[in-house]
Coordinates of C-alpha atoms in Angstrom, one line a residue:
M1 CA 12.4 -33.0 3.2
M2 CA 8.8 -32.2 4.3
I3 CA 8.7 -28.6 3.1
G4 CA 9.9 -29.6 -0.3
R5 CA 7.2 -32.2 -0.8
K6 CA 4.4 -30.0 0.6
M7 CA 5.3 -26.9 -1.4
K8 CA 6.0 -28.9 -4.5
A9 CA 2.5 -30.5 -4.3
L10 CA 1.0 -27.0 -4.0
L11 CA 3.0 -25.7 -6.9
L12 CA 2.2 -28.7 -9.1
T13 CA -1.5 -28.1 -8.5
T14 CA -0.9 -24.5 -9.6
L15 CA 1.0 -25.7 -12.6
C16 CA -1.9 -27.9 -13.7
M17 CA -4.2 -24.9 -13.5
S18 CA -1.7 -22.9 -15.4
L19 CA -1.4 -25.4 -18.2
A20 CA -5.1 -25.7 -18.5
A21 CA -5.4 -21.9 -18.8
C22 CA -2.6 -21.8 -21.4
S23 CA -4.2 -24.5 -23.5
S24 CA -7.4 -22.3 -23.7
G25 CA -5.6 -19.2 -24.7
G26 CA -4.0 -18.0 -21.4
S27 CA -5.6 -14.6 -20.8
G28 CA -8.8 -15.4 -22.7
K29 CA -8.2 -12.4 -25.1
E30 CA -8.8 -12.8 -28.8
N31 CA -5.8 -12.7 -31.0
N32 CA -5.2 -9.3 -32.6
T33 CA -5.1 -10.1 -36.3
E34 CA -3.7 -6.7 -37.1
T35 CA -0.4 -7.2 -35.2
E36 CA 2.7 -8.2 -37.2
K37 CA 4.1 -10.1 -34.2
P38 CA 4.0 -13.9 -34.2
P39 CA 1.7 -15.4 -31.6
V40 CA 3.1 -15.8 -28.2
V41 CA 3.9 -19.4 -27.4
A42 CA 2.8 -20.2 -23.8
A43 CA 5.6 -21.7 -21.6
D44 CA 5.4 -23.6 -18.4
P45 CA 5.1 -20.8 -15.8
F46 CA 6.8 -22.9 -13.2
G47 CA 9.1 -24.8 -15.6
R48 CA 12.6 -26.0 -14.6
F49 CA 15.5 -25.0 -16.9
D50 CA 17.6 -27.8 -18.3
E51 CA 20.8 -25.9 -17.6
T52 CA 21.4 -23.7 -14.6
V53 CA 20.4 -20.1 -15.1
S54 CA 22.5 -17.4 -13.2
V55 CA 20.5 -14.5 -11.9
S56 CA 22.5 -11.5 -10.6
L57 CA 21.0 -8.7 -8.5
G58 CA 21.7 -6.2 -5.8
K59 CA 20.0 -6.9 -2.5
A60 CA 18.4 -4.4 -0.1
M61 CA 19.1 -5.9 3.4
S62 CA 16.5 -5.6 6.1
V63 CA 17.0 -5.7 9.8
D64 CA 13.7 -7.5 10.3
V65 CA 14.5 -10.9 8.8
D66 CA 13.5 -13.3 11.6
L67 CA 15.5 -16.3 10.4
P68 CA 17.1 -19.2 12.3
S69 CA 20.8 -18.9 13.2
G70 CA 23.0 -19.5 10.2
E71 CA 20.3 -18.5 7.7
T72 CA 20.6 -15.2 5.8
Q73 CA 18.5 -13.2 3.3
E74 CA 20.8 -14.5 0.5
N75 CA 20.7 -18.1 1.6
N76 CA 17.7 -19.5 3.3
E77 CA 14.9 -22.1 2.7
Y78 CA 12.9 -19.8 0.5
V79 CA 15.8 -19.0 -1.8
R80 CA 17.0 -22.6 -1.9
F81 CA 13.6 -23.9 -2.7
I82 CA 13.2 -21.6 -5.8
E83 CA 16.8 -22.4 -6.9
N84 CA 16.1 -26.1 -6.8
E85 CA 12.7 -25.9 -8.4
L86 CA 13.8 -23.8 -11.4
N87 CA 17.5 -24.7 -11.6
V88 CA 18.5 -21.1 -11.1
K89 CA 21.4 -19.7 -9.0
F90 CA 21.2 -16.2 -7.4
N91 CA 24.4 -14.2 -7.3
Y92 CA 24.5 -10.9 -5.3
D93 CA 26.6 -8.2 -7.0
W94 CA 26.2 -5.9 -4.0
Q95 CA 24.2 -5.4 -0.8
T96 CA 23.1 -2.3 1.1
A97 CA 20.6 -1.5 3.8
D98 CA 17.1 -1.0 2.5
G99 CA 15.5 2.4 2.1
D100 CA 17.6 5.4 1.1
P101 CA 20.9 3.5 1.0
Y102 CA 19.5 1.1 -1.6
K103 CA 18.0 3.9 -3.6
Q104 CA 21.3 5.8 -3.7
K105 CA 23.2 2.7 -4.7
M106 CA 20.7 2.0 -7.5
D107 CA 21.1 5.6 -8.7
L108 CA 24.9 5.1 -9.0
V109 CA 24.5 1.8 -10.7
I110 CA 22.2 3.3 -13.3
V111 CA 24.5 6.2 -14.0
S112 CA 27.5 3.9 -14.4
G113 CA 25.6 1.4 -16.6
T114 CA 26.9 -1.5 -14.6
T115 CA 23.5 -3.0 -14.0
P116 CA 22.9 -6.5 -12.6
D117 CA 20.4 -8.8 -14.3
V118 CA 17.5 -7.8 -12.1
M119 CA 16.8 -4.4 -10.5
L120 CA 14.2 -3.3 -8.0
V121 CA 13.6 0.4 -8.9
D122 CA 11.2 3.3 -8.3
E123 CA 9.3 5.1 -11.1
A124 CA 12.0 7.7 -11.7
Q125 CA 14.7 5.1 -11.9
L126 CA 12.7 3.0 -14.3
K127 CA 12.4 6.0 -16.7
L128 CA 16.1 6.5 -16.5
L129 CA 16.7 2.8 -17.4
V130 CA 14.2 3.0 -20.3
D131 CA 15.8 6.3 -21.6
A132 CA 19.3 4.7 -21.4
D133 CA 18.1 1.6 -23.3
L134 CA 19.5 -0.6 -20.5
I135 CA 16.5 -2.9 -19.9
L136 CA 14.5 -5.5 -21.8
D137 CA 11.0 -5.2 -23.3
L138 CA 9.2 -7.8 -21.3
T139 CA 5.9 -7.8 -23.2
D140 CA 6.2 -11.2 -24.9
L141 CA 8.1 -12.8 -21.9
Y142 CA 5.3 -11.7 -19.6
E143 CA 2.6 -13.2 -21.9
A144 CA 4.4 -16.5 -22.3
N145 CA 5.5 -17.1 -18.7
I146 CA 3.1 -15.4 -16.3
S147 CA 1.1 -17.7 -14.1
P148 CA -2.7 -17.4 -14.1
E149 CA -2.6 -16.5 -10.4
L150 CA -0.2 -13.7 -10.9
R151 CA -2.0 -12.5 -14.0
A152 CA -5.1 -12.2 -11.9
V153 CA -3.3 -10.0 -9.4
F154 CA -2.5 -7.4 -12.1
E155 CA -6.0 -7.7 -13.5
S156 CA -7.3 -6.8 -10.1
T157 CA -5.7 -3.4 -10.4
K158 CA -7.8 -2.8 -13.6
D159 CA -4.4 -2.9 -15.5
L160 CA -3.2 0.3 -13.6
S161 CA 0.0 -1.6 -12.5
L162 CA 1.0 -2.8 -15.9
A163 CA 0.1 0.5 -17.5
S164 CA 2.5 2.3 -15.2
A165 CA 5.4 0.1 -16.4
T166 CA 4.4 0.4 -20.1
F167 CA 6.3 2.8 -22.4
D168 CA 5.2 3.2 -26.1
G169 CA 3.2 0.0 -25.8
K170 CA 6.0 -2.0 -24.3
L171 CA 6.1 -3.6 -20.9
M172 CA 9.5 -2.5 -19.5
A173 CA 9.3 -3.9 -16.0
I174 CA 7.1 -6.0 -13.7
P175 CA 5.3 -3.6 -11.3
N176 CA 4.5 -4.4 -7.7
S177 CA 0.8 -4.5 -6.6
S178 CA -0.2 -3.4 -3.2
P179 CA -3.6 -3.8 -1.5
G180 CA -5.7 -0.8 -2.0
A181 CA -6.9 -0.9 1.7
D182 CA -3.6 0.8 2.6
A183 CA -5.0 4.1 1.3
M184 CA -8.4 4.1 3.1
N185 CA -8.5 5.8 6.4
A186 CA -10.9 4.9 9.3
L187 CA -11.4 6.9 12.5
Y188 CA -9.8 5.3 15.6
I189 CA -11.1 6.5 18.8
R190 CA -10.8 5.8 22.6
K191 CA -14.1 4.1 23.6
D192 CA -13.2 4.4 27.3
W193 CA -12.9 8.2 26.8
L194 CA -16.3 8.3 25.1
D195 CA -17.8 6.4 28.0
A196 CA -16.2 8.8 30.4
V197 CA -18.0 11.8 28.8
N198 CA -21.2 9.8 28.0
L199 CA -20.9 10.2 24.2
P200 CA -21.7 7.6 21.5
V201 CA -19.2 6.5 18.8
P202 CA -19.0 9.3 16.3
K203 CA -20.8 9.0 13.0
T204 CA -20.9 12.5 11.6
L205 CA -18.3 15.3 11.5
E206 CA -20.3 17.1 14.2
D207 CA -20.0 14.0 16.4
I208 CA -16.2 14.0 15.9
E209 CA -16.0 17.7 16.9
A210 CA -18.1 17.2 19.9
A211 CA -16.1 14.2 21.1
A212 CA -12.8 16.1 20.6
K213 CA -14.0 19.1 22.6
A214 CA -15.3 16.8 25.4
F215 CA -11.9 15.0 25.6
I216 CA -10.0 18.3 25.9
D217 CA -12.4 19.9 28.3
N218 CA -12.3 16.9 30.6
K219 CA -8.5 16.6 30.3
L220 CA -8.6 12.9 29.6
G221 CA -5.1 12.9 28.1
G222 CA -3.6 14.9 30.9
G223 CA -3.8 18.5 32.2
N224 CA -1.7 21.5 31.1
N225 CA -2.9 21.2 27.5
Q226 CA -1.6 17.7 27.2
T227 CA -4.9 16.3 25.9
I228 CA -5.2 16.1 22.1
G229 CA -8.7 15.7 20.7
L230 CA -7.8 14.9 17.0
I231 CA -4.2 14.4 16.3
G232 CA -2.8 15.4 12.9
Q233 CA 0.6 15.8 11.3
Q234 CA 2.4 18.1 8.8
D235 CA 1.7 15.7 5.9
I236 CA -2.0 16.5 5.9
V237 CA -2.8 14.4 2.9
N238 CA -1.1 11.3 1.5
V239 CA -2.9 9.4 -1.2
G240 CA -0.6 6.4 -0.8
N241 CA -0.6 5.8 2.9
S242 CA -1.9 8.5 5.2
I243 CA -1.0 8.4 8.9
F244 CA -2.9 11.0 11.0
G245 CA -3.8 12.8 7.8
F246 CA -7.0 14.8 7.1
D247 CA -7.7 13.0 3.9
T248 CA -11.1 11.7 5.2
I249 CA -12.2 15.2 6.2
F250 CA -11.4 16.4 2.6
S251 CA -13.3 13.5 1.0
Y252 CA -16.3 14.2 3.3
F253 CA -16.6 17.4 1.2
D254 CA -16.0 15.5 -2.1
A255 CA -12.5 17.0 -2.2
Y256 CA -9.5 14.8 -3.2
P257 CA -6.2 16.7 -2.9
E258 CA -3.2 15.1 -4.6
L259 CA -5.5 12.9 -6.7
W260 CA -6.1 13.3 -10.5
V261 CA -9.9 13.0 -10.7
K262 CA -12.1 12.6 -13.7
K263 CA -14.8 15.2 -14.2
D264 CA -18.3 14.7 -15.5
D265 CA -17.2 15.8 -19.0
G266 CA -14.5 13.1 -19.1
S267 CA -11.6 15.5 -18.6
V268 CA -9.1 15.0 -15.8
E269 CA -8.3 17.7 -13.2
Y270 CA -6.1 18.0 -10.2
G271 CA -8.1 17.5 -7.1
S272 CA -6.1 20.1 -5.0
I273 CA -7.3 23.0 -7.1
Q274 CA -11.0 22.2 -7.2
P275 CA -13.6 24.4 -5.3
E276 CA -14.5 21.5 -3.0
T277 CA -11.0 21.6 -1.6
K278 CA -11.5 25.2 -0.6
V279 CA -14.6 24.3 1.3
A280 CA -12.8 21.5 3.1
L281 CA -9.9 23.8 4.0
E282 CA -12.3 26.3 5.5
K283 CA -13.7 23.6 7.7
L284 CA -10.3 22.5 8.8
R285 CA -9.4 26.1 9.6
D286 CA -12.5 26.3 11.9
M287 CA -11.6 23.0 13.6
Y288 CA -8.1 24.2 14.2
A289 CA -9.3 27.5 15.6
D290 CA -11.6 25.7 18.0
G291 CA -8.8 23.5 19.3
I292 CA -10.3 20.3 17.9
I293 CA -7.2 19.7 15.7
H294 CA -3.9 19.4 17.6
R295 CA -2.4 22.8 17.8
E296 CA 1.1 21.6 17.0
F297 CA 0.1 19.4 14.1
V298 CA 2.4 21.2 11.7
A299 CA 5.4 20.0 13.7
E300 CA 4.2 16.4 14.0
T301 CA 5.4 13.5 12.0
G302 CA 4.0 10.0 11.9
S303 CA 6.6 8.9 14.4
S304 CA 6.2 11.7 16.9
G305 CA 2.4 11.4 16.7
R306 CA 2.7 7.7 17.3
E307 CA 4.5 8.4 20.6
K308 CA 1.8 10.7 21.8
V309 CA -0.9 8.1 21.0
I310 CA 1.1 5.5 22.9
A311 CA 1.5 7.8 25.8
G312 CA -2.3 8.2 26.1
R313 CA -2.5 11.8 25.1
A314 CA -4.7 11.5 22.0
G315 CA -8.4 10.6 21.8
M316 CA -8.8 10.2 18.0
F317 CA -6.9 9.9 14.8
F318 CA -7.4 8.8 11.2
G319 CA -5.3 6.0 9.8
P320 CA -5.2 2.8 7.7
F321 CA -6.2 -0.7 8.7
W322 CA -2.7 -1.7 10.1
M323 CA -2.6 1.0 12.8
P324 CA -3.6 -1.2 15.7
Q325 CA -0.5 -3.4 15.4
W326 CA 1.7 -0.3 14.9
I327 CA 0.4 2.0 17.6
M328 CA -2.4 0.8 19.8
I329 CA -0.8 -2.4 20.8
D330 CA 1.9 -0.4 22.5
N331 CA -0.6 2.0 24.1
L332 CA -2.3 -1.1 25.8
K333 CA 1.1 -2.2 27.2
L334 CA 1.2 1.1 29.1
D335 CA -2.5 1.3 29.8
P336 CA -4.3 -2.1 29.7
K337 CA -7.6 -0.4 30.5
A338 CA -7.6 1.6 27.2
E339 CA -10.4 0.6 24.8
W340 CA -10.1 1.4 21.1
V341 CA -12.8 1.2 18.4
T342 CA -12.7 1.9 14.7
V343 CA -15.4 3.3 12.5
A344 CA -15.9 4.6 9.0
A345 CA -16.6 8.2 9.8
P346 CA -17.6 10.9 9.1
L347 CA -20.7 10.0 7.2
D348 CA -22.2 12.7 4.9
K349 CA -25.9 13.7 4.9
E350 CA -26.8 10.7 2.8
G351 CA -25.0 8.3 5.2
K352 CA -22.2 7.7 2.8
F353 CA -18.5 7.4 3.8
K354 CA -16.2 8.6 1.1
T355 CA -12.5 7.8 0.8
H356 CA -9.8 7.7 -1.9
T357 CA -7.9 4.8 -3.2
M358 CA -4.3 4.8 -4.3
S359 CA -2.0 3.6 -7.1
P360 CA -1.3 -0.1 -6.5
T361 CA 2.3 0.4 -7.7
N362 CA 5.3 2.2 -6.4
S363 CA 8.2 -0.1 -7.4
Y364 CA 9.3 -2.1 -10.4
L365 CA 11.4 -5.1 -11.2
A366 CA 13.4 -4.4 -14.3
V367 CA 15.6 -6.8 -16.3
S368 CA 18.9 -6.0 -17.9
K369 CA 19.3 -6.4 -21.7
K370 CA 22.4 -8.4 -20.9
M371 CA 20.6 -11.2 -19.0
K372 CA 20.5 -14.6 -20.5
N373 CA 17.2 -16.5 -20.0
P374 CA 15.3 -13.4 -18.8
E375 CA 12.1 -15.5 -18.7
A376 CA 13.6 -16.9 -15.4
V377 CA 12.6 -13.6 -13.7
I378 CA 8.9 -14.1 -14.5
R379 CA 9.0 -17.8 -13.4
I380 CA 10.7 -16.8 -10.1
L381 CA 8.0 -14.3 -9.5
N382 CA 5.4 -17.0 -10.1
H383 CA 7.0 -19.1 -7.4
E384 CA 7.3 -16.1 -5.0
Y385 CA 3.7 -15.3 -5.3
I386 CA 2.6 -18.8 -4.4
I387 CA 4.9 -18.9 -1.4
D388 CA 3.8 -15.5 -0.3
Q389 CA 0.1 -16.4 -0.5
T390 CA 0.7 -19.4 1.8
R391 CA 2.8 -17.0 4.0
G392 CA 5.7 -19.4 3.8
N393 CA 4.7 -20.9 7.1
E394 CA 5.7 -24.4 6.3
F395 CA 9.3 -23.6 5.4
Y396 CA 10.4 -23.4 9.1
I397 CA 7.5 -25.2 10.6
D398 CA 9.5 -26.8 13.3
K399 CA 11.3 -23.6 14.3
E400 CA 8.3 -21.3 14.6
V401 CA 9.9 -18.7 12.3
R402 CA 7.6 -15.9 11.2
Y403 CA 7.4 -15.6 7.4
N404 CA 8.7 -12.4 6.0
R405 CA 8.6 -11.5 2.3
V406 CA 12.0 -9.7 2.5
N407 CA 13.6 -13.2 2.7
L408 CA 12.5 -14.1 -0.8
P409 CA 15.0 -13.5 -3.6
F410 CA 13.2 -10.5 -5.0
G411 CA 10.7 -9.8 -2.2
H412 CA 8.5 -8.0 -4.7
M413 CA 5.1 -7.1 -3.2
M414 CA 2.4 -8.8 -5.3
A415 CA -1.1 -8.9 -3.9
P416 CA -4.6 -8.4 -5.3
F417 CA -5.8 -4.9 -5.0
D418 CA -8.8 -6.1 -3.0
E419 CA -6.8 -8.7 -1.0
K420 CA -7.7 -7.4 2.4
E421 CA -11.4 -7.0 1.7
I422 CA -11.6 -10.5 0.2
A423 CA -9.8 -11.9 3.3
V424 CA -12.2 -10.3 5.8
A425 CA -15.3 -11.3 3.9
K426 CA -14.1 -14.9 3.9
V427 CA -13.2 -14.9 7.6
D428 CA -16.6 -13.5 8.4
E429 CA -18.2 -16.3 6.4
V430 CA -16.3 -18.8 8.6
L431 CA -17.4 -17.0 11.7
A432 CA -21.0 -17.1 10.5
G433 CA -20.7 -20.8 9.7
T434 CA -21.2 -20.4 6.0
R435 CA -17.7 -21.3 4.9
D436 CA -15.3 -24.1 5.9
Y437 CA -12.2 -23.0 7.8
N438 CA -10.0 -25.2 5.6
E439 CA -10.9 -23.1 2.6
L440 CA -9.1 -20.1 4.0
L441 CA -5.5 -19.2 3.0
A442 CA -2.9 -19.3 5.6
H443 CA -3.0 -15.6 6.4
E444 CA -6.8 -15.7 6.5
K445 CA -6.6 -18.6 9.0
I446 CA -4.3 -16.4 11.2
Q447 CA -6.9 -13.6 11.2
Y448 CA -9.7 -16.0 12.1
D449 CA -7.7 -17.7 14.9
R450 CA -6.8 -14.3 16.4
I451 CA -10.4 -13.1 16.4
V452 CA -11.6 -16.3 18.1
Y453 CA -8.9 -16.3 20.7
N454 CA -9.4 -12.6 21.5
K455 CA -13.1 -13.2 21.9
E456 CA -12.5 -16.0 24.4
N457 CA -9.5 -14.3 26.1
P458 CA -9.9 -10.5 25.7
K459 CA -6.5 -8.7 25.7
K460 CA -4.7 -11.8 26.9
D461 CA -2.7 -11.8 23.7
L462 CA -2.2 -8.2 22.4
L463 CA -1.3 -9.4 18.9
A464 CA -4.6 -11.2 18.7
W465 CA -6.4 -8.1 20.1
A466 CA -4.6 -5.9 17.5
G467 CA -5.5 -8.4 14.7
T468 CA -9.1 -8.3 15.7
L469 CA -9.2 -4.5 15.5
T470 CA -7.4 -4.6 12.2
V471 CA -10.0 -6.9 10.7
A472 CA -12.7 -4.7 12.2
T473 CA -11.2 -1.7 10.4
T474 CA -11.2 -3.4 7.0
R475 CA -14.7 -4.6 7.7
E476 CA -15.8 -1.0 8.0
M477 CA -14.4 -0.4 4.5
I478 CA -16.5 -3.1 2.7
Q479 CA -19.9 -1.8 3.8
D480 CA -22.5 -0.8 1.2
N481 CA -22.3 2.8 2.2
V482 CA -18.6 3.2 1.4
V483 CA -17.7 5.2 -1.7
K484 CA -14.2 4.7 -3.0
V485 CA -12.8 7.3 -5.4
S486 CA -9.9 6.2 -7.6
G487 CA -7.5 8.5 -9.4
A488 CA -7.6 8.7 -13.2
F489 CA -3.8 9.0 -13.4
Y490 CA -1.0 8.1 -11.0
G491 CA 2.1 8.5 -13.1
K492 CA 4.4 11.4 -13.9
T493 CA 4.6 13.6 -17.0
P494 CA 7.7 15.3 -18.5
T495 CA 6.7 18.7 -17.0
M496 CA 6.1 17.1 -13.6
N497 CA 9.7 16.0 -13.5
R498 CA 10.8 19.6 -13.9
K499 CA 8.2 21.5 -11.9
W500 CA 6.3 19.3 -9.5
V501 CA 8.6 19.8 -6.5
N502 CA 7.9 23.6 -6.6
L503 CA 4.2 23.2 -7.2
K504 CA 3.9 20.7 -4.3
K505 CA 5.8 23.0 -2.0
L506 CA 3.4 25.9 -3.0
E507 CA 0.4 23.6 -2.3
D508 CA 1.6 22.3 1.1
E509 CA 2.6 25.8 2.4
T510 CA -0.7 27.4 1.3
F511 CA -2.9 24.7 2.8
I512 CA -1.1 24.7 6.1
Q513 CA -1.1 28.5 6.3
I514 CA -4.9 28.5 5.6
I515 CA -5.7 25.9 8.2
M516 CA -3.6 27.6 10.9
G517 CA -5.1 31.0 10.1
D518 CA -1.9 32.6 8.8
K519 CA -3.6 33.3 5.5
P520 CA -7.2 34.0 4.7
I521 CA -9.4 31.4 3.0
D522 CA -9.4 33.4 -0.2
A523 CA -5.6 32.7 -0.5
F524 CA -6.8 29.4 -2.0
D525 CA -7.9 31.3 -5.1
Q526 CA -4.4 32.9 -5.5
F527 CA -2.9 29.4 -5.0
V528 CA -4.9 28.0 -7.9
A529 CA -4.0 30.9 -10.2
D530 CA -0.3 30.5 -9.3
W531 CA -0.4 26.7 -9.6
K532 CA -1.9 26.9 -13.1
K533 CA 0.5 29.6 -14.2
Q534 CA 3.7 27.9 -12.8
G535 CA 3.2 24.7 -14.8
G536 CA -0.1 23.3 -13.6
D537 CA -1.9 23.9 -16.8
E538 CA 0.8 22.3 -18.9
I539 CA 0.9 19.3 -16.6
T540 CA -2.9 19.0 -16.7
S541 CA -2.7 18.9 -20.5
E542 CA -0.1 16.2 -20.4
V543 CA -2.1 14.1 -17.9
N544 CA -5.2 14.3 -20.1
N545 CA -3.2 13.2 -23.2
A546 CA -1.7 10.3 -21.2
V547 CA -5.1 9.2 -20.0
K548 CA -6.5 9.3 -23.6

């Protein structure tokens, strides 16, 4: 059939590239003459097995599958393609809803020891599997079977992903890799509200405060205290994916709560206890007292805040690049006259915009020691990555089915850490006429098409409008004045497993009480002393040893 021929041609091209890389040493690293292990023999990363290989797994079932009638997450064109290409057969031991039900089921499976061949687990579950000696060391299998394309994905994380799955020098699972842009928050603001009060798009923190005050004073979101200048929520910082958080205000002051940061002397310290964090908290305290920050932020969640933005009550908020499709598109359905813009703000006195990045990894694909032909897992992932990069659009080309990663056998997120920034740069080159449209990947073509359509037909297609604003947000994050601060450590230590919950509770309660004025700013100093005494110093020592 047409999809088989087209996809096979693409994969054969990839295979040729893979073989060329393998013949020249694969990773390009020199052999370690000190190791006692025999050299890894490179395999065909897309190679078909002579005999059918059975692959058992548990499946997290999603409600958002978007498949034709009769097709399921277990049996669809994506699954059948991989089965046919590799001569594998997927068998599903059990199924649950995704999210907490899947996690709970996986916990029970680990305790019972009745593991399937392949398991998608979180960090804590991975450690349990390692401690119970239930899973394979994948070090050699990875080196022999990984495709050059997928190897490049993990290298884009500066090896952070692989390191998080490595125990005593052994790779015990294949980590996921998420785009780092998820962690960087821009400022979204109602441009029509700014025009109504005759103010420019904010650049500085003072500009943000002035705009919020003007929005509230002029009751642009409704009277009776309905207008929200800057909406927030109870989770004031989230290094992974912050929605309505104050992360960007902290980073303005060179403060990075929840991030393990490297100091000038090479040591690693916890960002939440640094003096810069106290300065940022004092500013947030003043903004709250002045009514700039939403008075009920402590009761807000991402979902409840979303409803307020959609209803037209909020003038500004911080969030990642995908917020337009999650929030503003629904706001425009209710108020077509709403105008949103995005900007990297606030800028510091040197004109720099500072933001944190995140760990690229939060889930792992582990392989049972009982599995026969475990190299099949790596080869399946190689195929999944190629399909995912083309967005799978050709599989159901005649049925206009939207591609969704959850319909792949594993559905493991694997994307270059800088995927979003690369895509926007390439799209901008096509817009400028310096790159050919046909050089774009499928998802990049979608971005380009939406921008062009929205420019010619403003707001006629809200998905195109939201896509245009999404690209504009990422574009803000690739400017020369953007400073991205990465953590020195994203894992967990033994003492963290015992004490982190209480330490995090102490931090969250203290910070919120300071911002709301329930505690004086100097309560921060007592928090630092208590944090260090109650296990923080021990954890800091473990983190530094782990980094070394």
